[in-house]
């Protein structure tokens, strides 16, 4: 840049030595010294926040003090733009829809499925409530009565989901008092309410008739003669439920293993053989019932008691039947099965319709204190005839008793 020489004709500079400027910065400084900087009025409103930095931008000129040489400022990092002014305090900021949704807790649709659907009353069955429901086409639902609620509760107890496989042994010291009919009635009840099919095993050494009572004599005679002996003979080849089904009979959803009918081999089932059957059944069934026959000392009985989770002791209203049931519980308690005896279910079946001379209350009181639960099955021709046992032909009181027994059995599975 060419040097700037002051005008010599200016009278103020007359007689002053001529100063030669060597840069445009010195020329600018001289001009600023001659013309003062105009005063800038202060802003009428103070900004919300001060500028982010007071440093000059890169290459920006910084005016020197009068009488000093001007020096260019060094390069600095560019300053960040100032932040926007905050909203006035009196102005309310509305939350957006996204803020509201994010702050609202998410409902648990799995554990609380009824958040969006109103709970519907169960449908009443029978009685005045059921008649009103039918006449109004369901518009007026008074809900089930106390009796139906009790029945529904029994069904829920029977249908309880189980983790593992369990076995209940049904035994007695005297024959002809309802042991096998109880096994069939309870087995059919379990099959009616449970999601998984139960299995009943005839381990009676005296040519048991469990399958005949469940299927009927005529149907059983037409079926192929598959017994527990046949299953034991080929047990090593049974590796699936399909293979096992070849040796079983089916009364609806109740699956049965028939006992041996040949008198020469019917008493040959040993404890070890029964345990092999039990291990096989436990792979495919969560509930098994074992009809043990009469007595507690035959060959298979030690294996049955060893694998049993609870017991049903069959008894009758005759004095001798009550004494034998009590003797059975005492024998169990004194031979290492005290837990089974304390948790046993005593079932008294009025099979022969005893006369009014028999004090039923006294017999029940005689047995109730030494077991977990005592349940009475009323006299019913559908049980007393000794033939086919089907739930459809039983009295409501008899069906209710079998439901109570089935619920008590499942309650005992821990």
Coordinates of C-alpha atoms in Angstrom, one line a residue:
X1 CA 0.0 0.0 0.0
X2 CA 1.5 3.4 -0.9
X3 CA 2.5 5.7 1.9
X4 CA 0.1 8.5 2.9
X5 CA 1.6 12.0 3.3
X6 CA -0.4 14.7 5.2
X7 CA -1.6 17.7 3.3
X8 CA 1.1 20.5 3.8
X9 CA -1.4 23.2 3.0
X10 CA -3.3 22.5 6.2
X11 CA -2.5 25.4 8.5
X12 CA -2.8 23.2 11.6
X13 CA 0.0 21.1 10.4
X14 CA 2.3 24.1 9.6
X15 CA 5.6 24.0 11.2
X16 CA 5.0 20.3 12.3
X17 CA 7.4 17.6 11.0
X18 CA 6.0 15.4 8.4
X19 CA 5.1 12.0 9.7
X20 CA 5.2 9.2 7.1
X21 CA 2.6 6.5 7.7
X22 CA 3.8 3.1 6.7
X23 CA 0.5 1.0 6.9
X24 CA -3.2 1.3 6.5
X25 CA -3.7 0.6 10.2
X26 CA -1.6 3.7 11.2
X27 CA -3.7 5.8 8.8
X28 CA -6.9 4.5 10.3
X29 CA -5.6 5.3 13.8
X30 CA -4.8 8.8 12.8
X31 CA -8.2 9.3 11.3
X32 CA -9.9 8.1 14.5
X33 CA -7.7 10.5 16.5
X34 CA -9.0 13.4 14.4
X35 CA -12.7 12.3 14.4
X36 CA -14.0 11.0 17.7
X37 CA -16.3 8.0 17.8
X38 CA -19.9 9.0 18.0
X39 CA -21.7 8.1 21.2
X40 CA -24.1 5.1 20.8
X41 CA -27.1 5.3 23.1
X42 CA -27.7 2.3 25.4
X43 CA -30.6 0.0 24.5
X44 CA -33.9 0.7 26.1
X45 CA -34.4 -3.1 27.0
X46 CA -31.7 -5.2 28.5
X47 CA -31.2 -8.4 26.5
X48 CA -32.2 -11.7 28.2
X49 CA -28.7 -13.0 28.4
X50 CA -25.2 -11.5 27.5
X51 CA -23.4 -12.4 24.3
X52 CA -21.7 -15.8 24.5
X53 CA -18.3 -14.1 24.1
X54 CA -16.7 -10.7 24.0
X55 CA -13.7 -11.7 21.9
X56 CA -13.6 -10.2 18.3
X57 CA -14.0 -12.4 15.3
X58 CA -11.1 -13.6 13.3
X59 CA -9.3 -10.8 11.4
X60 CA -11.6 -8.1 13.0
X61 CA -10.0 -4.8 13.6
X62 CA -9.7 -3.6 17.2
X63 CA -9.3 0.2 17.6
X64 CA -6.2 1.2 19.7
X65 CA -6.1 3.8 22.3
X66 CA -5.3 7.2 21.1
X67 CA -1.6 7.7 20.6
X68 CA -0.7 4.1 20.4
X69 CA 0.0 2.0 17.3
X70 CA -2.8 -0.2 16.0
X71 CA -2.1 -3.9 16.1
X72 CA -4.2 -6.6 14.4
X73 CA -5.8 -8.9 16.9
X74 CA -4.8 -12.6 16.7
X75 CA -7.1 -15.2 15.2
X76 CA -9.5 -16.7 17.6
X77 CA -12.2 -19.4 17.4
X78 CA -15.5 -18.1 16.0
X79 CA -17.9 -17.3 18.8
X80 CA -21.1 -19.4 19.1
X81 CA -24.3 -17.6 18.1
X82 CA -26.2 -16.2 21.1
X83 CA -28.9 -18.4 22.6
X84 CA -32.5 -17.4 22.0
X85 CA -34.1 -15.3 24.6
X86 CA -36.0 -17.2 27.3
X87 CA -39.8 -17.0 27.2
X88 CA -41.3 -14.5 29.6
X89 CA -42.1 -15.8 33.0
X90 CA -45.8 -15.0 32.7
X91 CA -46.3 -17.2 29.6
X92 CA -47.3 -20.8 30.3
X93 CA -45.7 -23.5 28.1
X94 CA -48.3 -26.1 27.1
X95 CA -47.1 -29.7 27.0
X96 CA -47.3 -31.4 23.7
X97 CA -49.2 -34.6 23.0
X98 CA -45.9 -36.5 22.9
X99 CA -45.0 -35.2 26.4
X100 CA -48.4 -36.3 27.8
X101 CA -48.1 -39.9 26.3
X102 CA -44.5 -40.3 27.5
X103 CA -45.4 -39.2 31.0
X104 CA -48.5 -41.5 31.2
X105 CA -47.6 -45.0 32.7
X106 CA -48.1 -47.8 30.3
X107 CA -50.9 -50.2 31.5
X108 CA -50.0 -53.9 32.0
X109 CA -52.3 -55.6 29.5
X110 CA -51.1 -59.1 30.5
X111 CA -51.7 -59.0 34.3
X112 CA -54.7 -56.6 33.9
X113 CA -56.6 -57.8 30.9
X114 CA -59.9 -56.3 32.2
X115 CA -58.8 -52.7 31.9
X116 CA -60.7 -52.2 28.7
X117 CA -63.3 -54.9 29.0
X118 CA -66.0 -55.1 31.6
X119 CA -66.1 -58.3 33.6
X120 CA -69.0 -60.4 32.6
X121 CA -71.0 -62.3 35.2
X122 CA -71.0 -66.1 34.9
X123 CA -74.2 -67.5 33.4
X124 CA -76.6 -68.9 36.0
X125 CA -77.6 -72.5 35.5
X126 CA -80.9 -73.8 36.8
X127 CA -83.2 -72.4 39.5
X128 CA -84.9 -69.0 39.5
X129 CA -81.7 -67.2 38.3
X130 CA -81.3 -69.5 35.3
X131 CA -85.0 -69.2 34.4
X132 CA -84.8 -65.3 34.5
X133 CA -81.7 -65.5 32.3
X134 CA -83.4 -67.7 29.7
X135 CA -86.7 -65.8 29.6
X136 CA -84.9 -62.5 29.1
X137 CA -82.5 -63.9 26.5
X138 CA -79.5 -63.0 28.7
X139 CA -80.5 -59.4 29.1
X140 CA -81.0 -59.8 32.8
X141 CA -78.1 -61.7 34.4
X142 CA -78.4 -62.1 38.1
X143 CA -75.2 -64.2 38.3
X144 CA -75.0 -67.7 39.8
X145 CA -76.4 -68.5 43.2
X146 CA -74.4 -69.7 46.2
X147 CA -74.8 -73.4 45.3
X148 CA -73.5 -72.8 41.8
X149 CA -70.6 -70.7 43.0
X150 CA -69.6 -73.6 45.3
X151 CA -69.8 -76.0 42.3
X152 CA -67.7 -73.7 40.2
X153 CA -65.1 -73.5 43.0
X154 CA -64.9 -77.3 43.1
X155 CA -64.3 -77.3 39.4
X156 CA -61.5 -74.8 39.6
X157 CA -59.8 -76.8 42.4
X158 CA -60.0 -80.0 40.3
X159 CA -58.7 -78.3 37.2
X160 CA -55.6 -76.7 39.0
X161 CA -52.5 -77.0 36.8
X162 CA -49.9 -79.3 38.2
X163 CA -46.1 -79.4 37.9
X164 CA -45.2 -83.0 37.7
X165 CA -46.9 -86.3 37.9
X166 CA -48.9 -87.5 41.0
X167 CA -50.4 -90.8 42.1
X168 CA -53.3 -91.5 44.4
X169 CA -53.9 -95.0 45.8
X170 CA -57.4 -96.1 46.7
X171 CA -57.4 -99.0 49.1
X172 CA -59.5 -100.8 51.8
X173 CA -59.3 -103.7 54.1
X174 CA -62.7 -105.0 53.1
X175 CA -64.1 -105.7 49.7
X176 CA -67.5 -104.6 48.4
X177 CA -67.6 -101.2 50.1
X178 CA -67.3 -99.0 47.1
X179 CA -63.5 -98.9 46.4
X180 CA -63.6 -99.6 42.7
X181 CA -66.7 -97.5 42.1
X182 CA -65.0 -94.6 43.8
X183 CA -62.0 -95.0 41.6
X184 CA -64.2 -94.9 38.5
X185 CA -66.4 -92.1 39.6
X186 CA -63.5 -89.9 40.7
X187 CA -61.5 -90.8 37.6
X188 CA -64.4 -89.8 35.3
X189 CA -64.8 -86.5 37.3
X190 CA -61.1 -85.7 36.9
X191 CA -61.4 -86.4 33.2
X192 CA -64.4 -84.0 33.0
X193 CA -62.8 -81.0 34.6
X194 CA -59.1 -81.3 34.0
X195 CA -57.4 -80.3 30.8
X196 CA -55.1 -83.3 30.8
X197 CA -56.5 -86.9 30.8
X198 CA -56.0 -88.9 34.0
X199 CA -55.0 -92.5 34.1
X200 CA -56.4 -95.3 36.3
X201 CA -54.4 -98.5 37.0
X202 CA -56.0 -101.7 38.2
X203 CA -53.4 -103.2 40.6
X204 CA -56.0 -105.5 42.3
X205 CA -54.4 -109.0 42.7
X206 CA -57.9 -110.6 42.9
X207 CA -59.0 -110.2 39.3
X208 CA -60.0 -106.6 39.6
X209 CA -63.0 -105.3 37.5
X210 CA -61.9 -101.6 37.2
X211 CA -62.2 -101.5 33.4
X212 CA -65.5 -103.4 33.4
X213 CA -67.0 -100.8 35.8
X214 CA -65.8 -98.0 33.5
X215 CA -66.7 -99.5 30.1
X216 CA -69.4 -102.0 30.9
X217 CA -69.1 -105.7 30.8
X218 CA -70.3 -106.1 27.2
X219 CA -67.9 -103.5 25.7
X220 CA -65.0 -104.8 27.6
X221 CA -65.6 -108.4 26.4
X222 CA -65.6 -107.1 22.8
X223 CA -62.3 -105.3 23.3
X224 CA -58.9 -106.9 22.9
X225 CA -57.7 -108.5 26.1
X226 CA -54.9 -106.0 27.0
X227 CA -53.9 -106.2 30.7
X228 CA -51.1 -104.9 32.9
X229 CA -49.3 -108.2 32.3
X230 CA -49.1 -107.5 28.6
X231 CA -47.8 -104.1 29.3
X232 CA -45.1 -105.4 31.6
X233 CA -44.1 -108.0 29.0
X234 CA -43.4 -105.4 26.4
X235 CA -42.6 -102.3 28.5
X236 CA -39.1 -101.9 27.0
X237 CA -40.6 -101.2 23.6
X238 CA -43.0 -98.5 24.8
X239 CA -41.4 -95.2 24.1
X240 CA -44.3 -92.9 23.3
X241 CA -47.9 -92.3 24.3
X242 CA -49.0 -93.8 21.0
X243 CA -47.2 -97.1 21.9
X244 CA -48.7 -97.0 25.4
X245 CA -52.2 -96.5 24.1
X246 CA -52.1 -100.0 22.6
X247 CA -52.2 -101.5 26.1
X248 CA -54.9 -99.1 27.5
X249 CA -58.7 -98.8 27.5
X250 CA -60.6 -95.5 27.2
X251 CA -63.7 -94.5 28.9
X252 CA -64.1 -91.1 27.4
X253 CA -61.0 -89.1 28.5
X254 CA -60.3 -91.5 31.3
X255 CA -57.5 -93.9 30.3
X256 CA -57.3 -97.3 32.1
X257 CA -54.9 -100.2 32.5
X258 CA -56.8 -103.4 33.1
X259 CA -55.8 -105.8 35.8
X260 CA -54.9 -109.4 35.2
X261 CA -57.9 -111.7 35.0
X262 CA -56.1 -115.0 35.0
X263 CA -56.2 -116.3 38.6
X264 CA -52.9 -118.1 38.2
X265 CA -51.0 -114.9 37.5
X266 CA -53.2 -112.2 39.0
X267 CA -51.3 -112.2 42.2
X268 CA -47.9 -112.1 40.6
X269 CA -47.5 -108.3 40.3
X270 CA -44.5 -107.3 42.4
X271 CA -43.5 -104.0 43.9
X272 CA -40.7 -103.6 41.5
X273 CA -43.0 -104.3 38.5
X274 CA -45.5 -101.8 39.7
X275 CA -42.8 -99.2 40.1
X276 CA -41.8 -99.8 36.5
X277 CA -45.4 -99.2 35.4
X278 CA -45.6 -96.1 37.6
X279 CA -42.4 -94.6 36.1
X280 CA -43.8 -95.1 32.6
X281 CA -47.1 -93.5 33.4
X282 CA -45.5 -90.5 35.1
X283 CA -43.9 -89.6 31.7
X284 CA -47.3 -89.0 30.1
X285 CA -49.9 -88.4 32.8
X286 CA -50.0 -85.8 35.6
X287 CA -52.7 -87.6 37.6
X288 CA -52.9 -91.3 38.2
X289 CA -55.3 -93.4 40.3
X290 CA -54.3 -96.9 41.5
X291 CA -57.0 -99.3 42.5
X292 CA -55.1 -101.3 45.1
X293 CA -57.5 -104.1 45.9
X294 CA -58.3 -105.4 49.3
X295 CA -55.6 -105.3 52.0
X296 CA -52.3 -103.7 52.4
X297 CA -49.9 -106.7 52.5
X298 CA -50.0 -108.1 49.0
X299 CA -46.9 -108.1 46.8
X300 CA -47.3 -104.9 45.0
X301 CA -48.5 -102.9 48.0
X302 CA -45.1 -101.7 49.1
X303 CA -44.3 -100.3 45.7
X304 CA -47.8 -98.6 45.6
X305 CA -47.4 -96.9 49.0
X306 CA -43.8 -95.9 48.2
X307 CA -44.9 -94.0 45.1
X308 CA -48.2 -92.7 46.4
X309 CA -48.6 -88.9 47.0
X310 CA -51.9 -89.4 48.9
X311 CA -54.4 -92.0 49.8
X312 CA -58.2 -92.6 49.6
X313 CA -59.4 -95.1 52.3
X314 CA -62.7 -96.7 51.3
X315 CA -65.1 -97.5 54.1
X316 CA -68.8 -98.2 54.7
X317 CA -71.4 -97.3 57.2
X318 CA -71.4 -100.7 58.8
X319 CA -69.6 -100.9 62.1
X320 CA -67.1 -103.4 60.8
X321 CA -66.3 -101.2 57.8
X322 CA -65.6 -98.2 60.0
X323 CA -63.3 -100.3 62.3
X324 CA -61.3 -101.6 59.3
X325 CA -60.8 -98.1 58.0
X326 CA -59.5 -97.0 61.3
X327 CA -57.3 -100.1 61.5
X328 CA -55.9 -99.3 58.1
X329 CA -54.9 -95.8 59.1
X330 CA -53.2 -97.1 62.3
X331 CA -51.3 -99.7 60.3
X332 CA -50.0 -97.1 57.9
X333 CA -48.9 -94.8 60.7
X334 CA -47.0 -97.6 62.4
X335 CA -45.2 -98.9 59.3
X336 CA -43.5 -95.7 58.1
X337 CA -46.4 -94.1 56.2
X338 CA -47.5 -91.6 58.9
X339 CA -47.7 -88.7 56.5
X340 CA -49.9 -90.7 54.1
X341 CA -52.2 -91.6 57.0
X342 CA -52.5 -88.0 58.3
X343 CA -53.3 -86.7 54.8
X344 CA -55.6 -89.5 53.8
X345 CA -59.2 -89.0 52.6
X346 CA -61.7 -91.3 54.0
X347 CA -64.7 -92.0 51.7
X348 CA -67.8 -93.6 53.3
X349 CA -70.1 -95.0 50.7
X350 CA -73.6 -95.9 51.7
X351 CA -73.6 -98.8 49.2
X352 CA -76.2 -101.0 50.8
X353 CA -78.5 -98.3 52.1
X354 CA -78.1 -99.0 55.8
X355 CA -81.1 -98.8 58.1
X356 CA -81.9 -96.0 60.4
X357 CA -80.5 -98.0 63.3
X358 CA -77.0 -97.2 62.1
X359 CA -75.7 -94.0 63.7
X360 CA -74.0 -92.4 60.6
X361 CA -72.9 -89.3 62.6
X362 CA -71.2 -91.5 65.2
X363 CA -69.3 -93.4 62.5
X364 CA -68.2 -90.2 60.8
X365 CA -67.0 -88.7 64.0
X366 CA -65.1 -92.0 64.8
X367 CA -63.1 -91.6 61.6
X368 CA -62.9 -87.8 61.0
X369 CA -60.3 -87.1 63.7
X370 CA -57.6 -89.3 62.2
X371 CA -57.6 -88.2 58.6
X372 CA -57.4 -85.0 56.6
X373 CA -60.9 -85.1 55.2
X374 CA -64.0 -87.3 55.4
X375 CA -66.5 -87.4 52.6
X376 CA -69.7 -89.4 52.4
X377 CA -71.2 -90.8 49.2
X378 CA -75.0 -91.3 49.4
X379 CA -76.8 -94.4 48.4
X380 CA -77.1 -94.5 44.6
X381 CA -78.4 -97.4 42.4
X382 CA -75.9 -96.3 39.7
X383 CA -73.1 -97.3 42.1
X384 CA -74.7 -100.1 44.2
X385 CA -75.6 -102.4 41.2
X386 CA -71.9 -103.3 40.7
X387 CA -72.1 -102.6 36.9
X388 CA -71.3 -99.7 34.7
X389 CA -70.6 -96.4 36.4
X390 CA -71.4 -93.3 34.4
X391 CA -71.8 -89.8 35.7
X392 CA -74.9 -89.1 33.6
X393 CA -77.1 -91.6 35.6
X394 CA -75.9 -90.7 39.1
X395 CA -77.8 -88.6 41.5
X396 CA -76.7 -84.9 41.8
X397 CA -75.6 -85.6 45.4
X398 CA -73.4 -88.5 44.3
X399 CA -71.8 -86.5 41.6
X400 CA -71.2 -83.7 44.1
X401 CA -69.5 -86.2 46.4
X402 CA -67.2 -87.4 43.7
X403 CA -66.3 -83.7 42.8
X404 CA -65.4 -83.1 46.5
X405 CA -63.2 -86.2 46.5
X406 CA -61.5 -85.2 43.3
X407 CA -60.9 -81.7 44.6
X408 CA -59.5 -83.0 47.9
X409 CA -57.1 -85.3 45.9
X410 CA -55.7 -82.5 43.8
X411 CA -55.5 -80.2 46.9
X412 CA -53.2 -82.8 48.4
X413 CA -50.7 -82.6 45.5
X414 CA -47.9 -80.3 46.7

